[in-house]
mmCIF file of C-alpha atoms in Angstrom:
data_model
loop_
_atom_site.group_PDB
_atom_site.id
_atom_site.type_symbol
_atom_site.label_atom_id
_atom_site.label_comp_id
_atom_site.label_asym_id
_atom_site.label_seq_id
_atom_site.Cartn_x
_atom_site.Cartn_y
_atom_site.Cartn_z
ATOM 1 C CA MET A 1 4.598 10.044 20.507
ATOM 2 C CA THR A 2 5.399 7.605 23.308
ATOM 3 C CA ILE A 3 8.886 6.284 23.977
ATOM 4 C CA GLN A 4 7.817 2.864 22.704
ATOM 5 C CA ASN A 5 6.523 4.271 19.419
ATOM 6 C CA ALA A 6 9.644 6.409 19.018
ATOM 7 C CA PHE A 7 11.789 3.328 19.545
ATOM 8 C CA LYS A 8 9.791 1.386 16.935
ATOM 9 C CA TYR A 9 10.183 4.250 14.490
ATOM 10 C CA LEU A 10 13.947 4.390 15.028
ATOM 11 C CA ILE A 11 14.165 0.643 14.420
ATOM 12 C CA SER A 12 12.121 1.067 11.235
ATOM 13 C CA LEU A 13 14.446 3.838 10.055
ATOM 14 C CA ALA A 14 17.497 1.742 10.880
ATOM 15 C CA ILE A 15 16.150 -1.196 8.865
ATOM 16 C CA ALA A 16 15.348 1.093 5.921
ATOM 17 C CA GLY A 17 18.799 2.696 6.040
ATOM 18 C CA GLY A 18 20.546 -0.652 6.325
ATOM 19 C CA LEU A 19 18.662 -2.163 3.378
ATOM 20 C CA LEU A 20 19.260 0.933 1.272
ATOM 21 C CA TRP A 21 22.991 0.917 2.028
ATOM 22 C CA PHE A 22 23.175 -2.820 1.276
ATOM 23 C CA THR A 23 21.430 -2.528 -2.099
ATOM 24 C CA PHE A 24 23.653 0.306 -3.300
ATOM 25 C CA GLN A 25 26.761 -1.496 -2.106
ATOM 26 C CA GLN A 26 25.722 -4.658 -3.921
ATOM 27 C CA SER A 27 25.034 -2.813 -7.178
ATOM 28 C CA HIS A 28 28.195 -0.666 -6.941
ATOM 29 C CA LEU A 29 26.111 2.379 -7.846
ATOM 30 C CA ASP A 30 27.291 5.739 -6.593
ATOM 31 C CA ALA A 31 25.231 8.890 -6.209
ATOM 32 C CA ALA A 32 26.787 10.625 -9.244
ATOM 33 C CA ASP A 33 25.922 7.789 -11.644
ATOM 34 C CA LEU A 34 22.423 7.491 -10.172
ATOM 35 C CA TRP A 35 21.729 11.191 -10.598
ATOM 36 C CA ALA A 36 23.167 11.258 -14.127
ATOM 37 C CA LYS A 37 20.853 8.463 -15.299
ATOM 38 C CA ILE A 38 17.768 9.804 -13.535
ATOM 39 C CA SER A 39 18.313 13.376 -14.734
ATOM 40 C CA ALA A 40 18.599 12.112 -18.329
ATOM 41 C CA ALA A 41 15.173 10.434 -18.159
ATOM 42 C CA ASP A 42 12.296 11.486 -20.417
ATOM 43 C CA TYR A 43 10.081 13.324 -17.937
ATOM 44 C CA ARG A 44 7.070 13.285 -20.235
ATOM 45 C CA TRP A 45 6.548 9.717 -19.054
ATOM 46 C CA VAL A 46 6.877 10.905 -15.469
ATOM 47 C CA LEU A 47 4.011 13.297 -16.134
ATOM 48 C CA VAL A 48 1.909 10.418 -17.483
ATOM 49 C CA SER A 49 2.715 8.368 -14.386
ATOM 50 C CA ALA A 50 1.829 11.331 -12.167
ATOM 51 C CA VAL A 51 -1.619 11.644 -13.749
ATOM 52 C CA LEU A 52 -2.193 7.903 -13.336
ATOM 53 C CA THR A 53 -1.112 8.187 -9.696
ATOM 54 C CA PHE A 54 -3.709 10.844 -8.962
ATOM 55 C CA VAL A 55 -6.451 8.867 -10.717
ATOM 56 C CA ALA A 56 -5.499 5.743 -8.730
ATOM 57 C CA HIS A 57 -5.806 7.594 -5.417
ATOM 58 C CA TRP A 58 -9.077 9.173 -6.535
ATOM 59 C CA SER A 59 -10.379 5.703 -7.438
ATOM 60 C CA ARG A 60 -9.387 4.438 -3.985
ATOM 61 C CA ALA A 61 -11.328 7.303 -2.421
ATOM 62 C CA GLU A 62 -14.380 6.507 -4.581
ATOM 63 C CA ARG A 63 -14.236 2.858 -3.550
ATOM 64 C CA TRP A 64 -14.074 3.981 0.072
ATOM 65 C CA ARG A 65 -17.188 6.092 -0.461
ATOM 66 C CA VAL A 66 -18.992 3.009 -1.800
ATOM 67 C CA LEU A 67 -18.015 1.120 1.352
ATOM 68 C CA LEU A 68 -19.138 3.963 3.614
ATOM 69 C CA GLU A 69 -22.510 4.427 1.916
ATOM 70 C CA PRO A 70 -24.452 1.687 3.784
ATOM 71 C CA VAL A 71 -22.952 2.471 7.219
ATOM 72 C CA VAL A 72 -23.172 6.284 7.480
ATOM 73 C CA PRO A 73 -26.251 8.528 7.163
ATOM 74 C CA GLN A 74 -24.643 10.634 4.439
ATOM 75 C CA ARG A 75 -21.485 9.499 2.720
ATOM 76 C CA PRO A 76 -18.676 12.079 2.366
ATOM 77 C CA ASN A 77 -18.178 13.883 -0.914
ATOM 78 C CA SER A 78 -15.394 12.990 -3.338
ATOM 79 C CA ILE A 79 -13.135 15.912 -2.338
ATOM 80 C CA ASP A 80 -13.195 15.046 1.363
ATOM 81 C CA ALA A 81 -12.617 11.337 0.734
ATOM 82 C CA THR A 82 -9.740 11.950 -1.711
ATOM 83 C CA ALA A 83 -8.079 14.474 0.611
ATOM 84 C CA SER A 84 -8.357 12.006 3.503
ATOM 85 C CA VAL A 85 -6.809 9.169 1.478
ATOM 86 C CA LEU A 86 -3.881 11.328 0.342
ATOM 87 C CA THR A 87 -3.330 12.670 3.859
ATOM 88 C CA GLY A 88 -3.122 9.081 5.057
ATOM 89 C CA TYR A 89 -0.490 8.224 2.453
ATOM 90 C CA LEU A 90 1.526 11.255 3.525
ATOM 91 C CA ALA A 91 1.356 10.136 7.166
ATOM 92 C CA ASN A 92 2.595 6.672 6.167
ATOM 93 C CA LEU A 93 5.820 8.210 4.869
ATOM 94 C CA ALA A 94 6.556 9.535 8.329
ATOM 95 C CA LEU A 95 5.195 6.715 10.474
ATOM 96 C CA PRO A 96 4.574 3.237 9.040
ATOM 97 C CA ARG A 97 0.974 2.065 9.574
ATOM 98 C CA ALA A 98 -0.083 5.520 10.814
ATOM 99 C CA GLY A 99 -1.807 6.336 7.546
ATOM 100 C CA GLU A 100 -5.038 4.473 8.290
ATOM 101 C CA VAL A 101 -5.549 6.371 11.546
ATOM 102 C CA ALA A 102 -4.670 9.728 9.943
ATOM 103 C CA ARG A 103 -6.982 8.998 7.038
ATOM 104 C CA CYS A 104 -9.964 8.195 9.263
ATOM 105 C CA GLY A 105 -9.219 11.127 11.569
ATOM 106 C CA THR A 106 -9.092 13.518 8.620
ATOM 107 C CA LEU A 107 -12.412 12.254 7.292
ATOM 108 C CA TYR A 108 -13.960 12.772 10.735
ATOM 109 C CA ARG A 109 -12.786 16.394 10.800
ATOM 110 C CA LEU A 110 -14.119 17.032 7.294
ATOM 111 C CA SER A 111 -17.332 15.038 7.206
ATOM 112 C CA GLY A 112 -18.048 13.952 10.758
ATOM 113 C CA VAL A 113 -17.808 10.216 9.970
ATOM 114 C CA PRO A 114 -16.942 8.400 13.253
ATOM 115 C CA VAL A 115 -13.410 7.028 13.247
ATOM 116 C CA ASN A 116 -14.418 3.550 14.397
ATOM 117 C CA VAL A 117 -16.913 3.261 11.526
ATOM 118 C CA SER A 118 -14.531 4.462 8.826
ATOM 119 C CA PHE A 119 -11.675 2.364 10.216
ATOM 120 C CA GLY A 120 -13.783 -0.773 9.842
ATOM 121 C CA THR A 121 -14.278 -0.004 6.162
ATOM 122 C CA VAL A 122 -10.542 0.615 5.734
ATOM 123 C CA VAL A 123 -9.870 -2.855 7.167
ATOM 124 C CA ALA A 124 -12.363 -4.294 4.679
ATOM 125 C CA GLU A 125 -10.752 -2.624 1.668
ATOM 126 C CA ARG A 126 -7.271 -3.645 2.815
ATOM 127 C CA LEU A 127 -8.433 -7.246 2.889
ATOM 128 C CA PHE A 128 -9.621 -6.967 -0.705
ATOM 129 C CA ASP A 129 -6.290 -5.396 -1.677
ATOM 130 C CA VAL A 130 -4.484 -8.351 -0.111
ATOM 131 C CA LEU A 131 -6.782 -10.682 -2.049
ATOM 132 C CA MET A 132 -5.990 -8.846 -5.293
ATOM 133 C CA LEU A 133 -2.264 -9.003 -4.555
ATOM 134 C CA LEU A 134 -2.490 -12.751 -3.922
ATOM 135 C CA ILE A 135 -4.349 -13.212 -7.219
ATOM 136 C CA LEU A 136 -1.720 -11.186 -9.073
ATOM 137 C CA LEU A 137 1.034 -13.122 -7.305
ATOM 138 C CA GLY A 138 -0.508 -16.401 -8.473
ATOM 139 C CA VAL A 139 -0.923 -15.135 -12.039
ATOM 140 C CA THR A 140 2.653 -13.862 -12.078
ATOM 141 C CA PHE A 141 3.969 -17.223 -10.879
ATOM 142 C CA LEU A 142 2.050 -18.997 -13.623
ATOM 143 C CA LEU A 143 3.291 -16.651 -16.350
ATOM 144 C CA GLU A 144 6.850 -16.156 -15.084
ATOM 145 C CA PHE A 145 7.522 -19.356 -13.170
ATOM 146 C CA ASP A 146 11.051 -19.921 -14.516
ATOM 147 C CA ARG A 147 12.179 -16.372 -13.838
ATOM 148 C CA LEU A 148 10.653 -16.194 -10.346
ATOM 149 C CA SER A 149 12.054 -19.557 -9.293
ATOM 150 C CA GLU A 150 15.456 -18.322 -10.481
ATOM 151 C CA PHE A 151 14.899 -15.135 -8.474
ATOM 152 C CA PHE A 152 14.212 -17.021 -5.239
ATOM 153 C CA ILE A 153 17.177 -19.319 -5.775
ATOM 154 C CA SER A 154 19.551 -16.392 -6.319
ATOM 155 C CA PHE A 155 17.939 -14.376 -3.511
ATOM 156 C CA LEU A 156 18.304 -17.185 -0.975
ATOM 157 C CA GLY A 157 21.826 -17.867 -2.242
ATOM 158 C CA ASP A 158 23.832 -20.526 -0.454
ATOM 159 C CA LYS A 159 21.073 -21.156 2.089
ATOM 160 C CA LEU A 160 19.701 -23.825 -0.275
ATOM 161 C CA PRO A 161 21.393 -27.091 -1.267
ATOM 162 C CA LYS A 162 23.241 -27.065 -4.574
ATOM 163 C CA GLY A 163 21.162 -28.082 -7.555
ATOM 164 C CA THR A 164 17.861 -27.032 -5.994
ATOM 165 C CA SER A 165 15.267 -26.344 -8.719
ATOM 166 C CA GLY A 166 12.338 -23.946 -8.748
ATOM 167 C CA SER A 167 9.837 -26.813 -8.395
ATOM 168 C CA GLY A 168 11.914 -28.128 -5.522
ATOM 169 C CA ILE A 169 11.634 -24.781 -3.765
ATOM 170 C CA LEU A 170 7.859 -24.744 -4.177
ATOM 171 C CA MET A 171 7.526 -28.320 -2.939
ATOM 172 C CA LEU A 172 9.760 -27.575 0.036
ATOM 173 C CA ALA A 173 7.867 -24.380 0.844
ATOM 174 C CA GLY A 174 4.534 -26.185 0.503
ATOM 175 C CA ALA A 175 5.676 -28.995 2.775
ATOM 176 C CA VAL A 176 6.875 -26.517 5.391
ATOM 177 C CA VAL A 177 3.612 -24.549 5.281
ATOM 178 C CA ILE A 178 1.483 -27.703 5.523
ATOM 179 C CA GLY A 179 3.637 -29.072 8.328
ATOM 180 C CA LEU A 180 3.494 -25.867 10.341
ATOM 181 C CA GLY A 181 -0.254 -25.643 9.725
ATOM 182 C CA LEU A 182 -0.871 -29.162 10.999
ATOM 183 C CA LEU A 183 1.377 -28.589 14.009
ATOM 184 C CA GLY A 184 -0.372 -25.326 14.818
ATOM 185 C CA TRP A 185 -3.811 -26.924 14.510
ATOM 186 C CA PHE A 186 -2.790 -29.827 16.782
ATOM 187 C CA LEU A 187 -1.430 -27.473 19.444
ATOM 188 C CA PHE A 188 -4.479 -25.231 19.166
ATOM 189 C CA LYS A 189 -6.968 -28.103 19.653
ATOM 190 C CA ARG A 190 -4.986 -29.505 22.549
ATOM 191 C CA TYR A 191 -4.606 -26.237 24.466
ATOM 192 C CA GLN A 192 -7.753 -24.447 23.239
ATOM 193 C CA LYS A 193 -9.371 -24.149 26.660
ATOM 194 C CA ALA A 194 -6.226 -22.804 28.286
ATOM 195 C CA LEU A 195 -5.653 -20.386 25.413
ATOM 196 C CA GLY A 196 -9.212 -19.108 25.695
ATOM 197 C CA GLN A 197 -8.422 -17.685 29.109
ATOM 198 C CA HIS A 198 -5.329 -15.818 27.951
ATOM 199 C CA PRO A 199 -5.782 -12.055 27.287
ATOM 200 C CA LEU A 200 -3.552 -12.158 24.192
ATOM 201 C CA TYR A 201 -5.621 -14.948 22.649
ATOM 202 C CA GLN A 202 -8.812 -13.019 23.350
ATOM 203 C CA LYS A 203 -7.399 -9.895 21.684
ATOM 204 C CA VAL A 204 -6.220 -11.837 18.626
ATOM 205 C CA SER A 205 -9.551 -13.663 18.404
ATOM 206 C CA THR A 206 -11.477 -10.404 18.598
ATOM 207 C CA PHE A 207 -9.206 -8.817 15.993
ATOM 208 C CA LEU A 208 -9.602 -11.729 13.561
ATOM 209 C CA SER A 209 -13.350 -11.703 14.104
ATOM 210 C CA GLY A 210 -13.394 -8.000 13.233
ATOM 211 C CA LEU A 211 -11.387 -8.667 10.071
ATOM 212 C CA LEU A 212 -13.869 -11.334 9.019
ATOM 213 C CA ASP A 213 -16.783 -8.982 9.690
ATOM 214 C CA GLY A 214 -15.054 -6.304 7.647
ATOM 215 C CA LEU A 215 -14.525 -8.696 4.747
ATOM 216 C CA LEU A 216 -18.152 -9.839 4.827
ATOM 217 C CA SER A 217 -19.406 -6.258 5.021
ATOM 218 C CA VAL A 218 -19.165 -6.126 1.231
ATOM 219 C CA ARG A 219 -22.468 -8.049 1.195
ATOM 220 C CA LYS A 220 -24.180 -4.887 2.473
ATOM 221 C CA LEU A 221 -22.960 -2.793 -0.431
ATOM 222 C CA ARG A 222 -25.611 -1.005 -2.428
ATOM 223 C CA LYS A 223 -23.324 -0.860 -5.464
ATOM 224 C CA PRO A 224 -21.139 -4.030 -5.420
ATOM 225 C CA GLY A 225 -20.398 -3.694 -9.128
ATOM 226 C CA LEU A 226 -18.934 -0.216 -8.611
ATOM 227 C CA PHE A 227 -16.848 -1.503 -5.697
ATOM 228 C CA LEU A 228 -15.374 -4.311 -7.813
ATOM 229 C CA PHE A 229 -14.809 -1.912 -10.716
ATOM 230 C CA HIS A 230 -12.730 0.444 -8.578
ATOM 231 C CA THR A 231 -10.874 -2.484 -6.979
ATOM 232 C CA VAL A 232 -9.723 -3.684 -10.404
ATOM 233 C CA LEU A 233 -9.117 -0.133 -11.656
ATOM 234 C CA ILE A 234 -6.845 0.679 -8.693
ATOM 235 C CA TRP A 235 -4.537 -2.231 -9.464
ATOM 236 C CA VAL A 236 -4.564 -1.617 -13.206
ATOM 237 C CA LEU A 237 -3.494 1.959 -12.511
ATOM 238 C CA TYR A 238 -0.827 0.790 -10.053
ATOM 239 C CA TYR A 239 0.538 -1.395 -12.835
ATOM 240 C CA LEU A 240 0.524 1.438 -15.366
ATOM 241 C CA MET A 241 2.070 3.906 -12.893
ATOM 242 C CA SER A 242 5.291 1.901 -12.788
ATOM 243 C CA TYR A 243 5.168 0.401 -16.294
ATOM 244 C CA THR A 244 5.013 3.817 -18.007
ATOM 245 C CA LEU A 245 8.202 4.802 -16.195
ATOM 246 C CA PHE A 246 10.050 2.014 -18.040
ATOM 247 C CA PHE A 247 9.855 4.141 -21.188
ATOM 248 C CA ALA A 248 11.511 7.119 -19.503
ATOM 249 C CA MET A 249 15.001 5.580 -19.666
ATOM 250 C CA PRO A 250 16.767 3.818 -22.576
ATOM 251 C CA ALA A 251 17.976 0.902 -20.430
ATOM 252 C CA THR A 252 14.422 -0.083 -19.448
ATOM 253 C CA ALA A 253 12.397 1.028 -22.486
ATOM 254 C CA ASP A 254 12.423 -2.471 -24.005
ATOM 255 C CA LEU A 255 11.136 -4.279 -20.922
ATOM 256 C CA GLY A 256 7.879 -6.040 -21.702
ATOM 257 C CA PRO A 257 4.479 -6.009 -19.964
ATOM 258 C CA LEU A 258 5.297 -9.147 -17.953
ATOM 259 C CA ALA A 259 8.294 -7.369 -16.450
ATOM 260 C CA GLY A 260 5.910 -4.639 -15.346
ATOM 261 C CA LEU A 261 3.611 -7.210 -13.728
ATOM 262 C CA THR A 262 6.470 -8.908 -11.888
ATOM 263 C CA ILE A 263 7.859 -5.614 -10.618
ATOM 264 C CA LEU A 264 4.367 -4.526 -9.501
ATOM 265 C CA VAL A 265 3.896 -7.666 -7.408
ATOM 266 C CA VAL A 266 7.412 -7.772 -5.963
ATOM 267 C CA GLY A 267 7.377 -4.010 -5.361
ATOM 268 C CA SER A 268 4.042 -4.291 -3.516
ATOM 269 C CA LEU A 269 5.594 -6.882 -1.218
ATOM 270 C CA GLY A 270 8.484 -4.487 -0.615
ATOM 271 C CA MET A 271 6.096 -1.624 0.173
ATOM 272 C CA ALA A 272 4.347 -3.821 2.743
ATOM 273 C CA ALA A 273 7.564 -4.166 4.778
ATOM 274 C CA PRO A 274 7.729 -2.241 8.089
ATOM 275 C CA THR A 275 9.905 0.569 6.747
ATOM 276 C CA PRO A 276 8.833 4.204 6.104
ATOM 277 C CA GLY A 277 7.297 4.256 2.625
ATOM 278 C CA GLY A 278 8.899 0.912 1.734
ATOM 279 C CA ILE A 279 12.355 2.524 1.632
ATOM 280 C CA GLY A 280 15.095 -0.063 1.323
ATOM 281 C CA SER A 281 12.844 -3.104 1.035
ATOM 282 C CA PHE A 282 11.359 -1.877 -2.261
ATOM 283 C CA HIS A 283 14.810 -1.047 -3.651
ATOM 284 C CA LEU A 284 16.210 -4.425 -2.638
ATOM 285 C CA LEU A 285 13.428 -6.582 -4.106
ATOM 286 C CA VAL A 286 12.803 -4.614 -7.304
ATOM 287 C CA GLY A 287 16.522 -4.165 -7.948
ATOM 288 C CA GLN A 288 17.056 -7.922 -7.646
ATOM 289 C CA VAL A 289 14.073 -8.993 -9.744
ATOM 290 C CA ALA A 290 15.079 -6.545 -12.521
ATOM 291 C CA LEU A 291 18.161 -8.704 -13.078
ATOM 292 C CA LEU A 292 15.881 -11.466 -14.368
ATOM 293 C CA TYR A 293 14.931 -9.306 -17.345
ATOM 294 C CA GLY A 294 18.461 -8.652 -18.550
ATOM 295 C CA LEU A 295 19.199 -5.425 -16.693
ATOM 296 C CA THR A 296 22.553 -4.859 -15.068
ATOM 297 C CA SER A 297 22.702 -4.505 -11.304
ATOM 298 C CA GLN A 298 23.231 -0.746 -11.684
ATOM 299 C CA ASP A 299 20.314 -0.264 -14.105
ATOM 300 C CA GLY A 300 18.055 -2.399 -11.910
ATOM 301 C CA GLN A 301 18.820 -0.223 -8.921
ATOM 302 C CA VAL A 302 18.319 2.943 -10.962
ATOM 303 C CA LEU A 303 14.896 1.657 -12.028
ATOM 304 C CA ALA A 304 13.915 0.786 -8.455
ATOM 305 C CA THR A 305 15.057 4.178 -7.174
ATOM 306 C CA PHE A 306 13.348 5.997 -10.047
ATOM 307 C CA ILE A 307 9.965 4.278 -9.557
ATOM 308 C CA HIS A 308 10.071 4.673 -5.788
ATOM 309 C CA GLY A 309 11.256 8.285 -6.017
ATOM 310 C CA VAL A 310 8.512 9.341 -8.445
ATOM 311 C CA SER A 311 5.875 7.644 -6.298
ATOM 312 C CA THR A 312 7.188 9.240 -3.093
ATOM 313 C CA ILE A 313 7.422 12.734 -4.601
ATOM 314 C CA MET A 314 3.866 12.430 -5.908
ATOM 315 C CA ILE A 315 2.605 11.379 -2.478
ATOM 316 C CA ILE A 316 4.365 14.359 -0.888
ATOM 317 C CA ILE A 317 2.993 16.835 -3.439
ATOM 318 C CA LEU A 318 -0.555 15.462 -3.383
ATOM 319 C CA GLY A 319 -0.432 15.000 0.394
ATOM 320 C CA VAL A 320 0.611 18.609 1.035
ATOM 321 C CA LEU A 321 -2.079 19.868 -1.361
ATOM 322 C CA SER A 322 -4.577 17.699 0.484
ATOM 323 C CA LEU A 323 -3.533 19.210 3.803
ATOM 324 C CA LEU A 324 -4.237 22.655 2.345
ATOM 325 C CA VAL A 325 -7.643 21.423 1.167
ATOM 326 C CA VAL A 326 -8.309 20.018 4.647
ATOM 327 C CA LEU A 327 -7.437 23.349 6.279
ATOM 328 C CA PHE A 328 -9.592 25.296 3.792
ATOM 329 C CA ARG A 329 -12.555 22.945 4.094
ATOM 330 C CA ARG A 330 -12.321 22.809 7.862
ATOM 331 C CA ASN A 331 -12.169 26.611 8.176
ATOM 332 C CA LYS A 332 -15.108 26.908 5.801
ATOM 333 C CA VAL A 333 -17.184 24.457 7.838
ATOM 334 C CA THR A 334 -16.242 26.225 11.084
ATOM 335 C CA HIS A 335 -17.157 29.645 9.645
ATOM 336 C CA THR A 336 -20.509 28.354 8.399
ATOM 337 C CA GLN A 337 -21.291 26.823 11.785
ATOM 338 C CA ASP A 338 -20.384 30.094 13.553
ATOM 339 C CA VAL A 339 -22.771 32.019 11.301
ATOM 340 C CA LEU A 340 -25.576 29.573 11.972
ATOM 341 C CA ASP A 341 -24.965 29.766 15.704
ATOM 342 C CA ASP A 342 -24.976 33.593 15.730
ATOM 343 C CA PRO A 343 -28.461 34.906 16.668
ATOM 344 C CA ARG A 344 -27.874 37.979 14.501
ATOM 345 C CA SER A 345 -27.722 35.758 11.413
ATOM 346 C CA ILE A 346 -31.215 34.494 12.253
ATOM 347 C CA ASN A 347 -32.532 38.068 12.498
ATOM 348 C CA VAL A 348 -30.956 38.951 9.172
ATOM 349 C CA ALA A 349 -32.517 35.869 7.588
ATOM 350 C CA ARG A 350 -35.903 36.987 8.905
#
């Protein structure tokens, strides 16, 4: 790890720690109360969530195999792909955004798929995940407009003028986005030639071109229906993973399906923040949005910590098991190759 990367990681940890401290201070929840409520949970629902978690990661691996099929001579088997995906999630807990590289590197060691090829497919599937999240965000806004507008008003606090409504926020946000877009387009057209000579512009342009190519690579799929099936299945399972945990505690057992959808979307935004495993950002956003469904500040924070904790523990368990699978599979491949390379094995075969 370079000094620059170590510095970035320390900043990420500091942000996570600061957000976590802030959320617990705001909710006035101490460690004893948190542990008492979590330890009293019905862990049969945790088991259900754990099974759904494994199936979701398996489905992600199967979707990855569908993406790899047209670009590699022989696509990896399900075990290798699933182990690579879980190893990547484990790496993300330690270093944000390191999971994609670890995932592709693991697949190369197991199946010999070149990293640059597999990484392109990972970019493609991430783009479809972003598209799914945007769709879910739009659906959630339509179904829970009043609650979400209230959430943003309370979250922004006194930064907005008094009496600002939810529709006012959306109109203001839309005007700002349109204004910035027009300004950016004007500046781009005016200084396009000068920008074209700048190394940073060339890198960004190449990167965006690669993203577009990755997104359009779905046209080469031999089984587009299977790809779309797993894309939908992944997000349905993500929803159920957190929603089933509502029933584990009395304070959240009566929350409805729409609460689960809202928490899925807001929690996904929190997980996308540059903190290790979404620590702090997930707790802050989910804890705040839980207030909209009648939970107290303490119960909202317990729910956020419970969902995040179960997810993190599952990633650690499945990730460590995947590392063992990687070591076993790699040793097996190495042993087989040694036997094939040994001239004595040829004589025996004869």
